[in-house]
mmCIF file of C-alpha atoms in Angstrom:
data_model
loop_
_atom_site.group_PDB
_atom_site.id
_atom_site.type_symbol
_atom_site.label_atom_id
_atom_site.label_comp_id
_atom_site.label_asym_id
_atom_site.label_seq_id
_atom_site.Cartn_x
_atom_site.Cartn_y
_atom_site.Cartn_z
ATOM 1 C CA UNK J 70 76.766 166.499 289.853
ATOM 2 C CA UNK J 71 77.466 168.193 292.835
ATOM 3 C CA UNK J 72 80.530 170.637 293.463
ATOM 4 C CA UNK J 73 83.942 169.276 293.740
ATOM 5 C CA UNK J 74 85.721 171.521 295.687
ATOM 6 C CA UNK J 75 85.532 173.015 299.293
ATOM 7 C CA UNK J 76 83.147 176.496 299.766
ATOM 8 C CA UNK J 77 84.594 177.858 303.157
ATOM 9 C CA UNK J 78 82.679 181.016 304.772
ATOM 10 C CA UNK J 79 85.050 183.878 306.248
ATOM 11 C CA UNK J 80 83.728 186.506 308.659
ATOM 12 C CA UNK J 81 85.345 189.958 308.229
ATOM 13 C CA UNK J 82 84.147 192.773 310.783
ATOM 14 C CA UNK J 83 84.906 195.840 308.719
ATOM 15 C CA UNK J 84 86.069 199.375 310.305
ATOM 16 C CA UNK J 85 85.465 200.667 306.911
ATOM 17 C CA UNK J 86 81.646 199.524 306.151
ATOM 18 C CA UNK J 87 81.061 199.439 310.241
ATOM 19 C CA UNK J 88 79.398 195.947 309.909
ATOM 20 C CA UNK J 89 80.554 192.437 309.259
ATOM 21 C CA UNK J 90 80.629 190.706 306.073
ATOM 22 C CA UNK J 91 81.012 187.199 304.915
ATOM 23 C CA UNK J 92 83.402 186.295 302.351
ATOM 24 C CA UNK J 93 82.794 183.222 300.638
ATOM 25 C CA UNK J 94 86.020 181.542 299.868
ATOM 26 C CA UNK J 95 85.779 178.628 296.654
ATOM 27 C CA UNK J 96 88.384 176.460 296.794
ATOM 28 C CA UNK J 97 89.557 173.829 293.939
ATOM 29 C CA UNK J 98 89.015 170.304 293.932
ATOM 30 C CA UNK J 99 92.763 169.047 294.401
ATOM 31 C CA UNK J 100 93.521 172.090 296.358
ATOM 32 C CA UNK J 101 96.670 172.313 298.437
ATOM 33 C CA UNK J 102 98.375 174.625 300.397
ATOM 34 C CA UNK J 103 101.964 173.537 298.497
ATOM 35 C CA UNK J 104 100.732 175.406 295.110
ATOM 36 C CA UNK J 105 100.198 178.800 294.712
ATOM 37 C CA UNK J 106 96.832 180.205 293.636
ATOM 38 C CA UNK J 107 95.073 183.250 291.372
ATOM 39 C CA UNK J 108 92.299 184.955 293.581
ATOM 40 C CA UNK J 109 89.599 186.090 291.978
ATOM 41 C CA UNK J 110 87.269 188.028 294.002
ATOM 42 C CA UNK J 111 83.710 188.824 292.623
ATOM 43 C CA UNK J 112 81.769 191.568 293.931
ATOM 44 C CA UNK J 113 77.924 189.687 293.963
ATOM 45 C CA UNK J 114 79.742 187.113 295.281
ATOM 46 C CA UNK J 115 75.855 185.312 295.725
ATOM 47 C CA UNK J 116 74.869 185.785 292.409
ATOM 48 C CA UNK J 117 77.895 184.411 290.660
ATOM 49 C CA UNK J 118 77.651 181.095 292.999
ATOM 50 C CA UNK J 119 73.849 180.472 292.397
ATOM 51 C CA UNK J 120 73.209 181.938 288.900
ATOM 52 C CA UNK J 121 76.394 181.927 287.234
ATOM 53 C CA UNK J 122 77.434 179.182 288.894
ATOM 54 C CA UNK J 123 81.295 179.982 289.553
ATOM 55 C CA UNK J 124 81.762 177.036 291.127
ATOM 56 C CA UNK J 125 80.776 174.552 288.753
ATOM 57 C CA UNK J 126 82.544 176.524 286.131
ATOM 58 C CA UNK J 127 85.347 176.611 287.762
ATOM 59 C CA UNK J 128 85.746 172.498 289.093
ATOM 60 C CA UNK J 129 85.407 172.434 284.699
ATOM 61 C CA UNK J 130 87.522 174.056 283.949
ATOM 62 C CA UNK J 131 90.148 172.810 286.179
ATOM 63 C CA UNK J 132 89.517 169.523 285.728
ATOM 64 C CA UNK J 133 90.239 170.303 281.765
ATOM 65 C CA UNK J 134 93.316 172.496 282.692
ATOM 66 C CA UNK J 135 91.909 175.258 281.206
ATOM 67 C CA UNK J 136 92.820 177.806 283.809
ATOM 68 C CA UNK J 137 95.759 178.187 285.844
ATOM 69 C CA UNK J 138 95.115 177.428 290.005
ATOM 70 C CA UNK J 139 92.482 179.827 291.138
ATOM 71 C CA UNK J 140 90.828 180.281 294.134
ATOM 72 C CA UNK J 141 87.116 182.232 293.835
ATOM 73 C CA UNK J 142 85.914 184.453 296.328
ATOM 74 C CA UNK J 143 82.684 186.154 296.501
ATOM 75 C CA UNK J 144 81.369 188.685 298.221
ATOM 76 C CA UNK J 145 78.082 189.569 298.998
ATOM 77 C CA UNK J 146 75.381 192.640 299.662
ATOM 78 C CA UNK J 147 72.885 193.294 301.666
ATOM 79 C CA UNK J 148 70.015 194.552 299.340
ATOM 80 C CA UNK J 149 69.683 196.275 296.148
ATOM 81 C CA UNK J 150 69.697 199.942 297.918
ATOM 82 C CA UNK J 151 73.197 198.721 299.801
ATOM 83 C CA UNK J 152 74.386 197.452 296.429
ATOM 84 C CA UNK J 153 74.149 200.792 295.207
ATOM 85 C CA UNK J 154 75.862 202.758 297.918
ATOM 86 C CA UNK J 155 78.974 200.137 297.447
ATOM 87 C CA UNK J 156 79.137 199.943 293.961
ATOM 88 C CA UNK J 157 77.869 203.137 292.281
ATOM 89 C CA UNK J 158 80.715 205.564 291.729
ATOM 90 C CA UNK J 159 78.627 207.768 293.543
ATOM 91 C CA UNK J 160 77.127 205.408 296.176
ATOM 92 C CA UNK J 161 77.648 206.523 300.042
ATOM 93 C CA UNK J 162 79.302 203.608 300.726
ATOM 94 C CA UNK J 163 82.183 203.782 297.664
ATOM 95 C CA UNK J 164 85.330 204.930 299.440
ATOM 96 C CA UNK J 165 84.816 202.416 302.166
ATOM 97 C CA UNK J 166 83.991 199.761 300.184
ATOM 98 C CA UNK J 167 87.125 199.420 298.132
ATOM 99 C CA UNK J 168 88.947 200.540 301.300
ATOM 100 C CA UNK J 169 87.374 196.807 302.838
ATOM 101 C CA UNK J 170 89.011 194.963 299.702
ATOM 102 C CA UNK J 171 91.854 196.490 299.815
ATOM 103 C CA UNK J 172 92.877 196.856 303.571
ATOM 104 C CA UNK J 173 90.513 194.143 304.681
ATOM 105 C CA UNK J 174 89.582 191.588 302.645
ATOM 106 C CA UNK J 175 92.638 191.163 300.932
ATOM 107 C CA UNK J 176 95.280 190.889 304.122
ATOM 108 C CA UNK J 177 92.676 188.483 305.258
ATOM 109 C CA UNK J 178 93.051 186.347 301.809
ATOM 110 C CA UNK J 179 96.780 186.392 301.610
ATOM 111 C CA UNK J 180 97.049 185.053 304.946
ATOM 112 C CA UNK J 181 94.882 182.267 304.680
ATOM 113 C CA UNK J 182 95.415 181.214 301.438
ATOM 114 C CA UNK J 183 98.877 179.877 299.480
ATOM 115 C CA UNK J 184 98.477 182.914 297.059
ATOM 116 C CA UNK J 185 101.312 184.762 294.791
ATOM 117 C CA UNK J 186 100.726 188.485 296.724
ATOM 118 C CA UNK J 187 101.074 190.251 293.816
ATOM 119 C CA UNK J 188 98.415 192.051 291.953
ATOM 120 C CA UNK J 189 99.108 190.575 288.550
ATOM 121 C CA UNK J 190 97.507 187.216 289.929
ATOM 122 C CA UNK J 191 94.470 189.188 291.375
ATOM 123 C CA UNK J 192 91.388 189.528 289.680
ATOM 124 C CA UNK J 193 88.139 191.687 290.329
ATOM 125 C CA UNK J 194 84.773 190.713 288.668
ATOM 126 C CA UNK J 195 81.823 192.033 288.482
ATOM 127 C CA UNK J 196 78.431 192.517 286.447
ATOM 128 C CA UNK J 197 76.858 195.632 285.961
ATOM 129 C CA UNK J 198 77.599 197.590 288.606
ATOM 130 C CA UNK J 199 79.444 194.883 290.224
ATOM 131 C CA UNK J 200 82.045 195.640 287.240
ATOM 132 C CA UNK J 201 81.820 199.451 287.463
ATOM 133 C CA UNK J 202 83.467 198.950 291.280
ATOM 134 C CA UNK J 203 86.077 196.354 290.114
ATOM 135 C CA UNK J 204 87.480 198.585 287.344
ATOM 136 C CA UNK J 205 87.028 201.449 289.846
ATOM 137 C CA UNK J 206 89.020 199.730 292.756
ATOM 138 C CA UNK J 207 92.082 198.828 290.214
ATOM 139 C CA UNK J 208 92.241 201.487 288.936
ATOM 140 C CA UNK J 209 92.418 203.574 291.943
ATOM 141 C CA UNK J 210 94.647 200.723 293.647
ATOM 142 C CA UNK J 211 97.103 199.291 290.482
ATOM 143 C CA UNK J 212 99.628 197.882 292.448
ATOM 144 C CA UNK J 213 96.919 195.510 294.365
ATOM 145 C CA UNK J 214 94.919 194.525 291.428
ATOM 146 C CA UNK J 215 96.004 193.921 287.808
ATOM 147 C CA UNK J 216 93.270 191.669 286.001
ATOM 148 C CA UNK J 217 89.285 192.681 285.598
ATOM 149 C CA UNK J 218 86.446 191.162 284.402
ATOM 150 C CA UNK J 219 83.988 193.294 283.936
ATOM 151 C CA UNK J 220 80.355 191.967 282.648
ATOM 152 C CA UNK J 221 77.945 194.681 281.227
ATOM 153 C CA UNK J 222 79.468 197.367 283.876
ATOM 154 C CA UNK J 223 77.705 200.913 284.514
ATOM 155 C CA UNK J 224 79.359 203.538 282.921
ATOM 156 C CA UNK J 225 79.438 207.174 283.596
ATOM 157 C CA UNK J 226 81.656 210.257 283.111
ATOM 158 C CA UNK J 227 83.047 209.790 286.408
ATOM 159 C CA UNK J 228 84.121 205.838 284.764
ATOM 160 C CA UNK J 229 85.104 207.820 281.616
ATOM 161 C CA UNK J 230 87.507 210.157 283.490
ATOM 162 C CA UNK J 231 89.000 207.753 285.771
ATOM 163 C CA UNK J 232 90.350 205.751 282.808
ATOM 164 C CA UNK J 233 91.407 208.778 281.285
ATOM 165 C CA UNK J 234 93.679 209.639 284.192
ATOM 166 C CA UNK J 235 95.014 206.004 284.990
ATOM 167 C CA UNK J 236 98.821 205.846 284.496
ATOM 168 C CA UNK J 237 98.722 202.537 285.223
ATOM 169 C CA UNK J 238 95.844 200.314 283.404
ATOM 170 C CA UNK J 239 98.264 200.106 280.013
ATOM 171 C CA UNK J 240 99.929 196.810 281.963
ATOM 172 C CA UNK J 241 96.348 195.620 283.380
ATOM 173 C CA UNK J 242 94.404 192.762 281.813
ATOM 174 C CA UNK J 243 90.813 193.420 280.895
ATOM 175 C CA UNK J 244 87.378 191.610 279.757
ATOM 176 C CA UNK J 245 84.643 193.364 278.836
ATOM 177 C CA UNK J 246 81.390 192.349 277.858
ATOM 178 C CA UNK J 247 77.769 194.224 276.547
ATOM 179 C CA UNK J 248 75.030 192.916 275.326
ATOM 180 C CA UNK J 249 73.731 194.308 272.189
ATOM 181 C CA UNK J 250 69.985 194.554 274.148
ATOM 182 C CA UNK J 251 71.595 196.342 276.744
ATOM 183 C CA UNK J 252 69.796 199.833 275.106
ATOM 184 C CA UNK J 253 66.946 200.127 278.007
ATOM 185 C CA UNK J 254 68.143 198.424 281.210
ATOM 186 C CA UNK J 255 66.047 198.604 284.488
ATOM 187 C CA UNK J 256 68.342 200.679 287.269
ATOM 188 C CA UNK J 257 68.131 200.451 291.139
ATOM 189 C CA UNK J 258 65.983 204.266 290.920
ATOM 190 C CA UNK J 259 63.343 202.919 288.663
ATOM 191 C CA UNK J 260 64.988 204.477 285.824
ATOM 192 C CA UNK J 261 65.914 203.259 281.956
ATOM 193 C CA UNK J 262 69.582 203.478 281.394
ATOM 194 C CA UNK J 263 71.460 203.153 277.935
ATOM 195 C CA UNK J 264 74.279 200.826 278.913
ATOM 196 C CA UNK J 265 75.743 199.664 275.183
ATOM 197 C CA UNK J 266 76.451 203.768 274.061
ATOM 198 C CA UNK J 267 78.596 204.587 276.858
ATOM 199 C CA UNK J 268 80.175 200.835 276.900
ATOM 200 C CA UNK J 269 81.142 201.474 273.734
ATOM 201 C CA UNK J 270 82.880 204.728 274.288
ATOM 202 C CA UNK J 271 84.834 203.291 276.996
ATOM 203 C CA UNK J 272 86.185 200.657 274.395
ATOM 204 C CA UNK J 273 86.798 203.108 272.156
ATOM 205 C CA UNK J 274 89.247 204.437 274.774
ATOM 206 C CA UNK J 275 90.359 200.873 276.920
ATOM 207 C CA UNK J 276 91.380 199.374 273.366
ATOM 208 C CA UNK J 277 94.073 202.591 272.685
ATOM 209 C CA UNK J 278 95.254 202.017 276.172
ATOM 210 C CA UNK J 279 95.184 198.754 277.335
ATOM 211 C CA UNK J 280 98.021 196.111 275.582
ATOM 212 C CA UNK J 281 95.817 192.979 277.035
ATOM 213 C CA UNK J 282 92.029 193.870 276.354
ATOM 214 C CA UNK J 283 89.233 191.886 275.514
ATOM 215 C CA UNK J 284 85.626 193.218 274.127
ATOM 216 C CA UNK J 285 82.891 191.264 273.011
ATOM 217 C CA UNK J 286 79.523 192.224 272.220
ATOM 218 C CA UNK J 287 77.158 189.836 272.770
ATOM 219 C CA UNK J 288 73.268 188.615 271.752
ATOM 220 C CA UNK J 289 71.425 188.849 275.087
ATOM 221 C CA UNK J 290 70.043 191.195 277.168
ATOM 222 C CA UNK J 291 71.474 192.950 280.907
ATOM 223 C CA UNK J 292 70.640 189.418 282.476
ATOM 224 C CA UNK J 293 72.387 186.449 284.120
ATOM 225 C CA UNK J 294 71.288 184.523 281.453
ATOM 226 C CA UNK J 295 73.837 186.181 279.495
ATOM 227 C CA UNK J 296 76.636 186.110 281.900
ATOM 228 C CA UNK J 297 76.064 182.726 283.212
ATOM 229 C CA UNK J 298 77.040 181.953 279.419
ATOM 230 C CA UNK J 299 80.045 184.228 279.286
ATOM 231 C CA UNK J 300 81.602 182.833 282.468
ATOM 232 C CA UNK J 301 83.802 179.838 280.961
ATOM 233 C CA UNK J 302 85.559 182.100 278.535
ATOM 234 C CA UNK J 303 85.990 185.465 280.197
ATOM 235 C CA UNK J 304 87.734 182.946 282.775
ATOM 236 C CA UNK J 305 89.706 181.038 280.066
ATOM 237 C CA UNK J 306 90.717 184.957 278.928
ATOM 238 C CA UNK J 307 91.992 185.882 281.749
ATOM 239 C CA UNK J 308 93.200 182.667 283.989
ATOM 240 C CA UNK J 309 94.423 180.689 281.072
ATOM 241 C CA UNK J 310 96.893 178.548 280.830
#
């Protein structure tokens, strides 16, 4: 069964990154500009479309009423090496690139599509460290962004602190998923990271100060497999009806 909807490719040429990226915008089936819409915008925008497939997920669970209106938009990366200068807290690229959502992306979102403008019906998702940005970018810009979904993110001290310090995330909404595998994971610098230890610690802290959090831990390993499985109800969690 093919996709339902309407996939619509937008061109932004960003000051902040100095080169142009293409935002892939997911619209629903019985879309129409007389009904407002949730935006969710997922950082590996690519990877969400082909392996997790967003899309088909999504036509689902509209068709079943499951979620409220929500458009999906993904954006993309270059290469693994330009993945980690956007993402990675310490990444060249880090400033600028949740500069681009903010003062890019997003004007360019609320003026094509019939959404609410208000962060409460924006949503930032990301895996690994896909989800380390998201929960980076709310954080550090509340008032734009109030809802994350965050699937096996990276997390460092600099993560650690940044929660710490937010005045703000108590009124966010938050997923958050590890995988119980998730003790030896393959990074960008040919390294072996522990990702469940410090995921843990930051749900130790996100569950004293967030009122609408989610944590699972699940079977699986730091792989689309697992969040290609997670998809329908981290989406159910947070765009439910």
């Amino acid at each position: 069964m093919g996709r339902q909807g309407t996939m619509l490719d937008k061109e932004i040429n960003s000051d902040y990154l100095e080169e142009t990226l293409v935002v892939k915008i997911y619209k629903p089936k019985n879309f129409s500009s007389l009904y407002k819409y949730h935006i969710c915008i997922m950082q590996d925008g690519n990877d969400y479309y082909q392996l997790g497939r967003a899309a088909t997920v999504s036509d689902r669970l509209h068709e079943q009423k499951e979620i409220e209106n929500t458009i999906f938009v993904g954006i993309h990366y270059k290469d693994r090496y330009d993945r980690w200068d956007k993402y990675h807290p310490e990444g060249q690229k880090n400033e600028a690139y949740m500069k681009f959502l903010v003062f890019e992306a997003l004007p360019m979102l609320d003026r094509e599509l019939p959404s609410y403008h208000v962060g409460s019906t924006r949503v930032l998702m990301g895996d690994s460290l896909g989800g380390t940005i998201s929960l980076m970018t709310a954080l550090k810009y509340p008032n734009n962004f109030g809802k994350i979904i965050m699937q096996s993110p990276y997390v460092d001290d600099q993560v650690i602190k940044a929660v710490n310090h937010s005045s703000e995330i108590q009124n966010m909404s938050i997923y958050h998923t590890i995988g119980l595998d998730e003790t030896e994971v393959p990074t960008t610098k040919g390294e072996q990271d522990d990702f469940l230890t410090p995921n843990r610690e930051l749900h130790g802290i996100l569950k004293e100060k967030v009122n609408d959090y989610t944590y699972k831990e699940l079977e699986g390993k730091h792989t689309w497999k697992q969040w290609q499985k997670d998809l329908p109800e981290a989406l159910k969690q947070i765009f439910g009806n």
